[in-house]
């Protein structure tokens, strides 16, 4: 199963979040437990996903969208540690020689 594991400060406390898809929707567990309030906040953040790589907006309700939320808006501040297991998707690139991103 593909998933994202992120660590950082959430509401002032160092926490670990795991995110995976269930029925096509990202579900999160905070410190190994499902919390409906945390999930609702996460769902709201998913409605305005920050761009990845500066210009790519990931598909709605994808693990890439969840990654962007963890990287940019879910946790209080830096540093944030994020790792992935399995295939969470990729930012599309052009197959053009000498392109600058």
PDB file of N, CA and C in Angstrom:
ATOM      1  N   UNK A   1       0.838  -1.170   0.000  1.00  0.00           N
ATOM      2  CA  UNK A   1       0.000   0.000   0.000  1.00  0.00           C
ATOM      3  C   UNK A   1       0.889   1.240   0.000  1.00  0.00           C
ATOM      4  N   UNK A   2       0.598   2.190  -0.866  1.00  0.00           N
ATOM      5  CA  UNK A   2       1.332   3.452  -0.925  1.00  0.00           C
ATOM      6  C   UNK A   2       0.882   4.356   0.214  1.00  0.00           C
ATOM      7  N   UNK A   3       1.855   5.055   0.809  1.00  0.00           N
ATOM      8  CA  UNK A   3       1.496   5.971   1.885  1.00  0.00           C
ATOM      9  C   UNK A   3       2.576   7.019   2.082  1.00  0.00           C
ATOM     10  N   UNK A   4       2.204   8.050   2.808  1.00  0.00           N
ATOM     11  CA  UNK A   4       3.103   9.136   3.171  1.00  0.00           C
ATOM     12  C   UNK A   4       3.240   9.128   4.689  1.00  0.00           C
ATOM     13  N   UNK A   5       4.464   9.285   5.151  1.00  0.00           N
ATOM     14  CA  UNK A   5       4.728   9.397   6.587  1.00  0.00           C
ATOM     15  C   UNK A   5       5.396  10.750   6.797  1.00  0.00           C
ATOM     16  N   UNK A   6       4.766  11.601   7.588  1.00  0.00           N
ATOM     17  CA  UNK A   6       5.285  12.949   7.822  1.00  0.00           C
ATOM     18  C   UNK A   6       5.412  13.197   9.319  1.00  0.00           C
ATOM     19  N   UNK A   7       6.489  13.899   9.682  1.00  0.00           N
ATOM     20  CA  UNK A   7       6.723  14.251  11.081  1.00  0.00           C
ATOM     21  C   UNK A   7       6.965  15.747  11.176  1.00  0.00           C
ATOM     22  N   UNK A   8       6.366  16.354  12.179  1.00  0.00           N
ATOM     23  CA  UNK A   8       6.547  17.779  12.414  1.00  0.00           C
ATOM     24  C   UNK A   8       5.702  18.219  13.591  1.00  0.00           C
ATOM     25  N   UNK A   9       5.752  19.509  13.892  1.00  0.00           N
ATOM     26  CA  UNK A   9       4.950  20.038  14.993  1.00  0.00           C
ATOM     27  C   UNK A   9       3.537  20.326  14.504  1.00  0.00           C
ATOM     28  N   UNK A  10       2.576  19.749  15.210  1.00  0.00           N
ATOM     29  CA  UNK A  10       1.158  19.959  14.933  1.00  0.00           C
ATOM     30  C   UNK A  10       0.520  20.457  16.225  1.00  0.00           C
ATOM     31  N   UNK A  11       0.009  21.671  16.204  1.00  0.00           N
ATOM     32  CA  UNK A  11      -0.557  22.319  17.389  1.00  0.00           C
ATOM     33  C   UNK A  11       0.451  22.336  18.545  1.00  0.00           C
ATOM     34  N   UNK A  12       1.714  22.611  18.177  1.00  0.00           N
ATOM     35  CA  UNK A  12       2.767  22.773  19.168  1.00  0.00           C
ATOM     36  C   UNK A  12       3.412  21.505  19.682  1.00  0.00           C
ATOM     37  N   UNK A  13       2.966  20.339  19.215  1.00  0.00           N
ATOM     38  CA  UNK A  13       3.491  19.068  19.693  1.00  0.00           C
ATOM     39  C   UNK A  13       4.069  18.293  18.517  1.00  0.00           C
ATOM     40  N   UNK A  14       5.242  17.695  18.720  1.00  0.00           N
ATOM     41  CA  UNK A  14       5.859  16.866  17.680  1.00  0.00           C
ATOM     42  C   UNK A  14       4.985  15.638  17.434  1.00  0.00           C
ATOM     43  N   UNK A  15       4.544  15.467  16.173  1.00  0.00           N
ATOM     44  CA  UNK A  15       3.625  14.382  15.820  1.00  0.00           C
ATOM     45  C   UNK A  15       4.061  13.670  14.556  1.00  0.00           C
ATOM     46  N   UNK A  16       3.571  12.449  14.402  1.00  0.00           N
ATOM     47  CA  UNK A  16       3.768  11.697  13.164  1.00  0.00           C
ATOM     48  C   UNK A  16       2.404  11.429  12.540  1.00  0.00           C
ATOM     49  N   UNK A  17       2.321  11.672  11.231  1.00  0.00           N
ATOM     50  CA  UNK A  17       1.086  11.469  10.492  1.00  0.00           C
ATOM     51  C   UNK A  17       1.346  10.460   9.386  1.00  0.00           C
ATOM     52  N   UNK A  18       0.446   9.505   9.240  1.00  0.00           N
ATOM     53  CA  UNK A  18       0.488   8.589   8.108  1.00  0.00           C
ATOM     54  C   UNK A  18      -0.740   8.846   7.256  1.00  0.00           C
ATOM     55  N   UNK A  19      -0.548   8.871   5.940  1.00  0.00           N
ATOM     56  CA  UNK A  19      -1.634   9.142   5.016  1.00  0.00           C
ATOM     57  C   UNK A  19      -1.654   8.065   3.942  1.00  0.00           C
ATOM     58  N   UNK A  20      -2.830   7.570   3.641  1.00  0.00           N
ATOM     59  CA  UNK A  20      -3.014   6.537   2.626  1.00  0.00           C
ATOM     60  C   UNK A  20      -4.367   6.760   1.972  1.00  0.00           C
ATOM     61  N   UNK A  21      -4.558   6.150   0.814  1.00  0.00           N
ATOM     62  CA  UNK A  21      -5.842   6.265   0.127  1.00  0.00           C
ATOM     63  C   UNK A  21      -6.774   5.152   0.570  1.00  0.00           C
ATOM     64  N   UNK A  22      -8.001   5.514   0.835  1.00  0.00           N
ATOM     65  CA  UNK A  22      -9.049   4.546   1.149  1.00  0.00           C
ATOM     66  C   UNK A  22     -10.271   4.945   0.336  1.00  0.00           C
ATOM     67  N   UNK A  23     -10.712   4.069  -0.543  1.00  0.00           N
ATOM     68  CA  UNK A  23     -11.832   4.356  -1.445  1.00  0.00           C
ATOM     69  C   UNK A  23     -11.590   5.632  -2.248  1.00  0.00           C
ATOM     70  N   UNK A  24     -10.327   5.856  -2.656  1.00  0.00           N
ATOM     71  CA  UNK A  24      -9.987   6.992  -3.491  1.00  0.00           C
ATOM     72  C   UNK A  24      -9.877   8.324  -2.778  1.00  0.00           C
ATOM     73  N   UNK A  25      -9.814   8.303  -1.454  1.00  0.00           N
ATOM     74  CA  UNK A  25      -9.735   9.541  -0.690  1.00  0.00           C
ATOM     75  C   UNK A  25      -8.603   9.440   0.338  1.00  0.00           C
ATOM     76  N   UNK A  26      -7.776  10.500   0.505  1.00  0.00           N
ATOM     77  CA  UNK A  26      -6.693  10.456   1.493  1.00  0.00           C
ATOM     78  C   UNK A  26      -7.227  10.437   2.927  1.00  0.00           C
ATOM     79  N   UNK A  27      -6.767   9.462   3.671  1.00  0.00           N
ATOM     80  CA  UNK A  27      -7.119   9.316   5.092  1.00  0.00           C
ATOM     81  C   UNK A  27      -5.833   9.485   5.895  1.00  0.00           C
ATOM     82  N   UNK A  28      -5.908  10.197   7.012  1.00  0.00           N
ATOM     83  CA  UNK A  28      -4.719  10.366   7.842  1.00  0.00           C
ATOM     84  C   UNK A  28      -4.944   9.778   9.233  1.00  0.00           C
ATOM     85  N   UNK A  29      -3.835   9.326   9.798  1.00  0.00           N
ATOM     86  CA  UNK A  29      -3.811   8.869  11.182  1.00  0.00           C
ATOM     87  C   UNK A  29      -2.743   9.667  11.897  1.00  0.00           C
ATOM     88  N   UNK A  30      -3.107  10.272  13.002  1.00  0.00           N
ATOM     89  CA  UNK A  30      -2.191  11.069  13.803  1.00  0.00           C
ATOM     90  C   UNK A  30      -1.676  10.208  14.941  1.00  0.00           C
ATOM     91  N   UNK A  31      -0.374   9.983  14.964  1.00  0.00           N
ATOM     92  CA  UNK A  31       0.256   9.112  15.960  1.00  0.00           C
ATOM     93  C   UNK A  31      -0.428   7.742  16.017  1.00  0.00           C
ATOM     94  N   UNK A  32      -0.783   7.221  14.843  1.00  0.00           N
ATOM     95  CA  UNK A  32      -1.336   5.873  14.738  1.00  0.00           C
ATOM     96  C   UNK A  32      -2.832   5.766  14.987  1.00  0.00           C
ATOM     97  N   UNK A  33      -3.515   6.895  15.208  1.00  0.00           N
ATOM     98  CA  UNK A  33      -4.945   6.846  15.485  1.00  0.00           C
ATOM     99  C   UNK A  33      -5.716   7.802  14.592  1.00  0.00           C
ATOM    100  N   UNK A  34      -6.910   7.388  14.199  1.00  0.00           N
ATOM    101  CA  UNK A  34      -7.785   8.236  13.400  1.00  0.00           C
ATOM    102  C   UNK A  34      -8.474   9.225  14.328  1.00  0.00           C
ATOM    103  N   UNK A  35      -8.478  10.500  13.930  1.00  0.00           N
ATOM    104  CA  UNK A  35      -9.137  11.555  14.696  1.00  0.00           C
ATOM    105  C   UNK A  35     -10.000  12.338  13.711  1.00  0.00           C
ATOM    106  N   UNK A  36     -11.303  12.328  13.915  1.00  0.00           N
ATOM    107  CA  UNK A  36     -12.225  12.953  12.974  1.00  0.00           C
ATOM    108  C   UNK A  36     -11.981  14.456  12.835  1.00  0.00           C
ATOM    109  N   UNK A  37     -11.654  15.148  13.919  1.00  0.00           N
ATOM    110  CA  UNK A  37     -11.387  16.585  13.843  1.00  0.00           C
ATOM    111  C   UNK A  37     -10.150  16.878  13.001  1.00  0.00           C
ATOM    112  N   UNK A  38      -9.107  16.095  13.195  1.00  0.00           N
ATOM    113  CA  UNK A  38      -7.881  16.272  12.415  1.00  0.00           C
ATOM    114  C   UNK A  38      -8.153  15.958  10.948  1.00  0.00           C
ATOM    115  N   UNK A  39      -8.909  14.900  10.691  1.00  0.00           N
ATOM    116  CA  UNK A  39      -9.254  14.542   9.314  1.00  0.00           C
ATOM    117  C   UNK A  39     -10.065  15.658   8.654  1.00  0.00           C
ATOM    118  N   UNK A  40     -11.005  16.247   9.380  1.00  0.00           N
ATOM    119  CA  UNK A  40     -11.810  17.343   8.828  1.00  0.00           C
ATOM    120  C   UNK A  40     -10.945  18.552   8.488  1.00  0.00           C
ATOM    121  N   UNK A  41      -9.996  18.880   9.352  1.00  0.00           N
ATOM    122  CA  UNK A  41      -9.080  19.994   9.063  1.00  0.00           C
ATOM    123  C   UNK A  41      -8.254  19.671   7.824  1.00  0.00           C
ATOM    124  N   UNK A  42      -7.751  18.463   7.742  1.00  0.00           N
ATOM    125  CA  UNK A  42      -6.966  18.025   6.586  1.00  0.00           C
ATOM    126  C   UNK A  42      -7.808  18.115   5.308  1.00  0.00           C
ATOM    127  N   UNK A  43      -9.065  17.686   5.380  1.00  0.00           N
ATOM    128  CA  UNK A  43      -9.960  17.760   4.219  1.00  0.00           C
ATOM    129  C   UNK A  43     -10.126  19.202   3.746  1.00  0.00           C
ATOM    130  N   UNK A  44     -10.229  20.146   4.677  1.00  0.00           N
ATOM    131  CA  UNK A  44     -10.342  21.553   4.315  1.00  0.00           C
ATOM    132  C   UNK A  44      -9.067  22.041   3.624  1.00  0.00           C
ATOM    133  N   UNK A  45      -7.913  21.619   4.135  1.00  0.00           N
ATOM    134  CA  UNK A  45      -6.645  22.012   3.514  1.00  0.00           C
ATOM    135  C   UNK A  45      -6.505  21.424   2.110  1.00  0.00           C
ATOM    136  N   UNK A  46      -7.072  20.249   1.890  1.00  0.00           N
ATOM    137  CA  UNK A  46      -7.017  19.618   0.566  1.00  0.00           C
ATOM    138  C   UNK A  46      -7.810  20.398  -0.484  1.00  0.00           C
ATOM    139  N   UNK A  47      -8.732  21.230  -0.053  1.00  0.00           N
ATOM    140  CA  UNK A  47      -9.528  22.014  -0.997  1.00  0.00           C
ATOM    141  C   UNK A  47      -8.721  23.122  -1.659  1.00  0.00           C
ATOM    142  N   UNK A  48      -7.620  23.538  -1.035  1.00  0.00           N
ATOM    143  CA  UNK A  48      -6.753  24.582  -1.582  1.00  0.00           C
ATOM    144  C   UNK A  48      -5.309  24.103  -1.537  1.00  0.00           C
ATOM    145  N   UNK A  49      -5.012  23.087  -2.323  1.00  0.00           N
ATOM    146  CA  UNK A  49      -3.682  22.463  -2.324  1.00  0.00           C
ATOM    147  C   UNK A  49      -2.646  23.411  -2.927  1.00  0.00           C
ATOM    148  N   UNK A  50      -1.542  23.646  -2.210  1.00  0.00           N
ATOM    149  CA  UNK A  50      -0.458  24.445  -2.772  1.00  0.00           C
ATOM    150  C   UNK A  50       0.209  23.715  -3.943  1.00  0.00           C
ATOM    151  N   UNK A  51       0.777  24.480  -4.854  1.00  0.00           N
ATOM    152  CA  UNK A  51       1.462  23.900  -6.010  1.00  0.00           C
ATOM    153  C   UNK A  51       2.723  23.160  -5.569  1.00  0.00           C
ATOM    154  N   UNK A  52       3.043  22.105  -6.290  1.00  0.00           N
ATOM    155  CA  UNK A  52       4.302  21.385  -6.112  1.00  0.00           C
ATOM    156  C   UNK A  52       5.257  21.846  -7.206  1.00  0.00           C
ATOM    157  N   UNK A  53       6.514  21.995  -6.881  1.00  0.00           N
ATOM    158  CA  UNK A  53       7.485  22.399  -7.883  1.00  0.00           C
ATOM    159  C   UNK A  53       7.219  23.785  -8.434  1.00  0.00           C
ATOM    160  N   UNK A  54       6.433  24.566  -7.737  1.00  0.00           N
ATOM    161  CA  UNK A  54       6.180  25.926  -8.144  1.00  0.00           C
ATOM    162  C   UNK A  54       4.978  26.141  -9.036  1.00  0.00           C
ATOM    163  N   UNK A  55       4.651  25.167  -9.897  1.00  0.00           N
ATOM    164  CA  UNK A  55       3.580  25.404 -10.870  1.00  0.00           C
ATOM    165  C   UNK A  55       2.622  24.234 -11.076  1.00  0.00           C
ATOM    166  N   UNK A  56       2.874  23.104 -10.452  1.00  0.00           N
ATOM    167  CA  UNK A  56       2.037  21.919 -10.695  1.00  0.00           C
ATOM    168  C   UNK A  56       1.047  21.731  -9.547  1.00  0.00           C
ATOM    169  N   UNK A  57      -0.226  21.755  -9.897  1.00  0.00           N
ATOM    170  CA  UNK A  57      -1.276  21.498  -8.911  1.00  0.00           C
ATOM    171  C   UNK A  57      -1.702  20.041  -9.048  1.00  0.00           C
ATOM    172  N   UNK A  58      -1.440  19.222  -8.033  1.00  0.00           N
ATOM    173  CA  UNK A  58      -1.736  17.793  -8.131  1.00  0.00           C
ATOM    174  C   UNK A  58      -3.235  17.520  -8.210  1.00  0.00           C
ATOM    175  N   UNK A  59      -3.595  16.342  -8.737  1.00  0.00           N
ATOM    176  CA  UNK A  59      -5.010  15.981  -8.831  1.00  0.00           C
ATOM    177  C   UNK A  59      -5.686  15.987  -7.456  1.00  0.00           C
ATOM    178  N   UNK A  60      -6.929  16.394  -7.459  1.00  0.00           N
ATOM    179  CA  UNK A  60      -7.713  16.445  -6.227  1.00  0.00           C
ATOM    180  C   UNK A  60      -7.750  15.071  -5.559  1.00  0.00           C
ATOM    181  N   UNK A  61      -7.612  15.052  -4.253  1.00  0.00           N
ATOM    182  CA  UNK A  61      -7.696  13.844  -3.429  1.00  0.00           C
ATOM    183  C   UNK A  61      -6.675  12.775  -3.799  1.00  0.00           C
ATOM    184  N   UNK A  62      -5.506  13.188  -4.279  1.00  0.00           N
ATOM    185  CA  UNK A  62      -4.426  12.252  -4.581  1.00  0.00           C
ATOM    186  C   UNK A  62      -3.403  12.291  -3.449  1.00  0.00           C
ATOM    187  N   UNK A  63      -2.524  11.297  -3.430  1.00  0.00           N
ATOM    188  CA  UNK A  63      -1.453  11.328  -2.442  1.00  0.00           C
ATOM    189  C   UNK A  63      -0.482  12.467  -2.728  1.00  0.00           C
ATOM    190  N   UNK A  64      -0.331  12.852  -3.995  1.00  0.00           N
ATOM    191  CA  UNK A  64       0.501  14.017  -4.292  1.00  0.00           C
ATOM    192  C   UNK A  64      -0.100  15.281  -3.680  1.00  0.00           C
ATOM    193  N   UNK A  65      -1.412  15.403  -3.722  1.00  0.00           N
ATOM    194  CA  UNK A  65      -2.080  16.551  -3.093  1.00  0.00           C
ATOM    195  C   UNK A  65      -1.835  16.516  -1.582  1.00  0.00           C
ATOM    196  N   UNK A  66      -1.952  15.340  -0.985  1.00  0.00           N
ATOM    197  CA  UNK A  66      -1.701  15.202   0.453  1.00  0.00           C
ATOM    198  C   UNK A  66      -0.258  15.582   0.780  1.00  0.00           C
ATOM    199  N   UNK A  67       0.678  15.157  -0.055  1.00  0.00           N
ATOM    200  CA  UNK A  67       2.092  15.493   0.144  1.00  0.00           C
ATOM    201  C   UNK A  67       2.274  17.012   0.171  1.00  0.00           C
ATOM    202  N   UNK A  68       1.650  17.698  -0.771  1.00  0.00           N
ATOM    203  CA  UNK A  68       1.756  19.151  -0.845  1.00  0.00           C
ATOM    204  C   UNK A  68       1.186  19.809   0.406  1.00  0.00           C
ATOM    205  N   UNK A  69       0.068  19.311   0.900  1.00  0.00           N
ATOM    206  CA  UNK A  69      -0.531  19.851   2.130  1.00  0.00           C
ATOM    207  C   UNK A  69       0.409  19.651   3.312  1.00  0.00           C
ATOM    208  N   UNK A  70       0.991  18.453   3.440  1.00  0.00           N
ATOM    209  CA  UNK A  70       1.929  18.219   4.548  1.00  0.00           C
ATOM    210  C   UNK A  70       3.152  19.120   4.434  1.00  0.00           C
ATOM    211  N   UNK A  71       3.644  19.271   3.227  1.00  0.00           N
ATOM    212  CA  UNK A  71       4.853  20.058   3.002  1.00  0.00           C
ATOM    213  C   UNK A  71       4.636  21.548   3.271  1.00  0.00           C
ATOM    214  N   UNK A  72       3.419  22.035   3.039  1.00  0.00           N
ATOM    215  CA  UNK A  72       3.197  23.481   3.068  1.00  0.00           C
ATOM    216  C   UNK A  72       2.244  24.022   4.126  1.00  0.00           C
ATOM    217  N   UNK A  73       1.184  23.316   4.482  1.00  0.00           N
ATOM    218  CA  UNK A  73       0.162  23.955   5.322  1.00  0.00           C
ATOM    219  C   UNK A  73      -0.306  23.164   6.540  1.00  0.00           C
ATOM    220  N   UNK A  74      -0.055  21.886   6.635  1.00  0.00           N
ATOM    221  CA  UNK A  74      -0.604  21.084   7.729  1.00  0.00           C
ATOM    222  C   UNK A  74       0.112  21.341   9.053  1.00  0.00           C
ATOM    223  N   UNK A  75       1.415  21.312   9.029  1.00  0.00           N
ATOM    224  CA  UNK A  75       2.196  21.443  10.259  1.00  0.00           C
ATOM    225  C   UNK A  75       2.404  22.916  10.617  1.00  0.00           C
ATOM    226  N   UNK A  76       2.747  23.155  11.892  1.00  0.00           N
ATOM    227  CA  UNK A  76       2.926  24.511  12.391  1.00  0.00           C
ATOM    228  C   UNK A  76       4.037  25.252  11.656  1.00  0.00           C
ATOM    229  N   UNK A  77       5.207  24.617  11.555  1.00  0.00           N
ATOM    230  CA  UNK A  77       6.358  25.248  10.924  1.00  0.00           C
ATOM    231  C   UNK A  77       7.410  24.200  10.593  1.00  0.00           C
ATOM    232  N   UNK A  78       8.537  24.646  10.097  1.00  0.00           N
ATOM    233  CA  UNK A  78       9.650  23.754   9.759  1.00  0.00           C
ATOM    234  C   UNK A  78      10.411  23.424  11.021  1.00  0.00           C
ATOM    235  N   UNK A  79      11.202  22.384  11.072  1.00  0.00           N
ATOM    236  CA  UNK A  79      11.444  21.428   9.999  1.00  0.00           C
ATOM    237  C   UNK A  79      10.381  20.342   9.965  1.00  0.00           C
ATOM    238  N   UNK A  80      10.139  19.861   8.772  1.00  0.00           N
ATOM    239  CA  UNK A  80       9.185  18.781   8.554  1.00  0.00           C
ATOM    240  C   UNK A  80       9.931  17.653   7.851  1.00  0.00           C
ATOM    241  N   UNK A  81       9.708  16.445   8.306  1.00  0.00           N
ATOM    242  CA  UNK A  81      10.320  15.282   7.672  1.00  0.00           C
ATOM    243  C   UNK A  81       9.218  14.506   6.960  1.00  0.00           C
ATOM    244  N   UNK A  82       9.389  14.286   5.663  1.00  0.00           N
ATOM    245  CA  UNK A  82       8.388  13.555   4.888  1.00  0.00           C
ATOM    246  C   UNK A  82       9.070  12.438   4.120  1.00  0.00           C
ATOM    247  N   UNK A  83       8.495  11.242   4.208  1.00  0.00           N
ATOM    248  CA  UNK A  83       8.977  10.141   3.379  1.00  0.00           C
ATOM    249  C   UNK A  83       7.772   9.412   2.799  1.00  0.00           C
ATOM    250  N   UNK A  84       8.006   8.690   1.740  1.00  0.00           N
ATOM    251  CA  UNK A  84       6.924   7.987   1.063  1.00  0.00           C
ATOM    252  C   UNK A  84       7.255   6.510   0.954  1.00  0.00           C
ATOM    253  N   UNK A  85       6.217   5.712   0.882  1.00  0.00           N
ATOM    254  CA  UNK A  85       6.348   4.285   0.627  1.00  0.00           C
ATOM    255  C   UNK A  85       5.448   3.956  -0.547  1.00  0.00           C
ATOM    256  N   UNK A  86       5.982   3.279  -1.532  1.00  0.00           N
ATOM    257  CA  UNK A  86       5.188   2.940  -2.708  1.00  0.00           C
ATOM    258  C   UNK A  86       5.106   4.119  -3.665  1.00  0.00           C
ATOM    259  N   UNK A  87       4.181   4.039  -4.592  1.00  0.00           N
ATOM    260  CA  UNK A  87       4.023   5.044  -5.639  1.00  0.00           C
ATOM    261  C   UNK A  87       2.928   6.028  -5.259  1.00  0.00           C
ATOM    262  N   UNK A  88       3.317   7.280  -4.985  1.00  0.00           N
ATOM    263  CA  UNK A  88       2.315   8.306  -4.666  1.00  0.00           C
ATOM    264  C   UNK A  88       2.033   9.194  -5.870  1.00  0.00           C
ATOM    265  N   UNK A  89       2.674   8.916  -7.004  1.00  0.00           N
ATOM    266  CA  UNK A  89       2.514   9.713  -8.212  1.00  0.00           C
ATOM    267  C   UNK A  89       3.753  10.559  -8.447  1.00  0.00           C
ATOM    268  N   UNK A  90       3.790  11.238  -9.584  1.00  0.00           N
ATOM    269  CA  UNK A  90       4.944  12.062  -9.937  1.00  0.00           C
ATOM    270  C   UNK A  90       4.480  13.363 -10.571  1.00  0.00           C
ATOM    271  N   UNK A  91       5.303  14.382 -10.411  1.00  0.00           N
ATOM    272  CA  UNK A  91       5.055  15.637 -11.101  1.00  0.00           C
ATOM    273  C   UNK A  91       5.403  15.389 -12.569  1.00  0.00           C
ATOM    274  N   UNK A  92       4.487  15.684 -13.478  1.00  0.00           N
ATOM    275  CA  UNK A  92       4.787  15.443 -14.893  1.00  0.00           C
ATOM    276  C   UNK A  92       5.903  16.357 -15.391  1.00  0.00           C
ATOM    277  N   UNK A  93       6.742  15.820 -16.252  1.00  0.00           N
ATOM    278  CA  UNK A  93       7.826  16.604 -16.845  1.00  0.00           C
ATOM    279  C   UNK A  93       7.779  16.439 -18.355  1.00  0.00           C
ATOM    280  N   UNK A  94       8.397  17.371 -19.022  1.00  0.00           N
ATOM    281  CA  UNK A  94       8.489  17.298 -20.479  1.00  0.00           C
ATOM    282  C   UNK A  94       9.759  16.578 -20.858  1.00  0.00           C
ATOM    283  N   UNK A  95       9.694  15.753 -21.867  1.00  0.00           N
ATOM    284  CA  UNK A  95      10.855  15.025 -22.330  1.00  0.00           C
ATOM    285  C   UNK A  95      11.540  15.849 -23.426  1.00  0.00           C
ATOM    286  N   UNK A  96      12.135  16.972 -23.008  1.00  0.00           N
ATOM    287  CA  UNK A  96      12.773  17.892 -23.933  1.00  0.00           C
ATOM    288  C   UNK A  96      14.221  18.113 -23.483  1.00  0.00           C
ATOM    289  N   UNK A  97      15.162  17.983 -24.408  1.00  0.00           N
ATOM    290  CA  UNK A  97      16.555  18.218 -24.081  1.00  0.00           C
ATOM    291  C   UNK A  97      16.773  19.675 -23.710  1.00  0.00           C
ATOM    292  N   UNK A  98      17.647  19.916 -22.772  1.00  0.00           N
ATOM    293  CA  UNK A  98      18.061  21.259 -22.354  1.00  0.00           C
ATOM    294  C   UNK A  98      16.955  22.109 -21.760  1.00  0.00           C
ATOM    295  N   UNK A  99      15.875  21.503 -21.269  1.00  0.00           N
ATOM    296  CA  UNK A  99      14.824  22.284 -20.633  1.00  0.00           C
ATOM    297  C   UNK A  99      15.263  22.669 -19.230  1.00  0.00           C
ATOM    298  N   UNK A 100      14.922  23.858 -18.820  1.00  0.00           N
ATOM    299  CA  UNK A 100      15.256  24.348 -17.489  1.00  0.00           C
ATOM    300  C   UNK A 100      13.976  24.422 -16.692  1.00  0.00           C
ATOM    301  N   UNK A 101      13.957  23.799 -15.509  1.00  0.00           N
ATOM    302  CA  UNK A 101      12.782  23.831 -14.654  1.00  0.00           C
ATOM    303  C   UNK A 101      12.968  24.851 -13.555  1.00  0.00           C
TER     304      UNK A 101
END
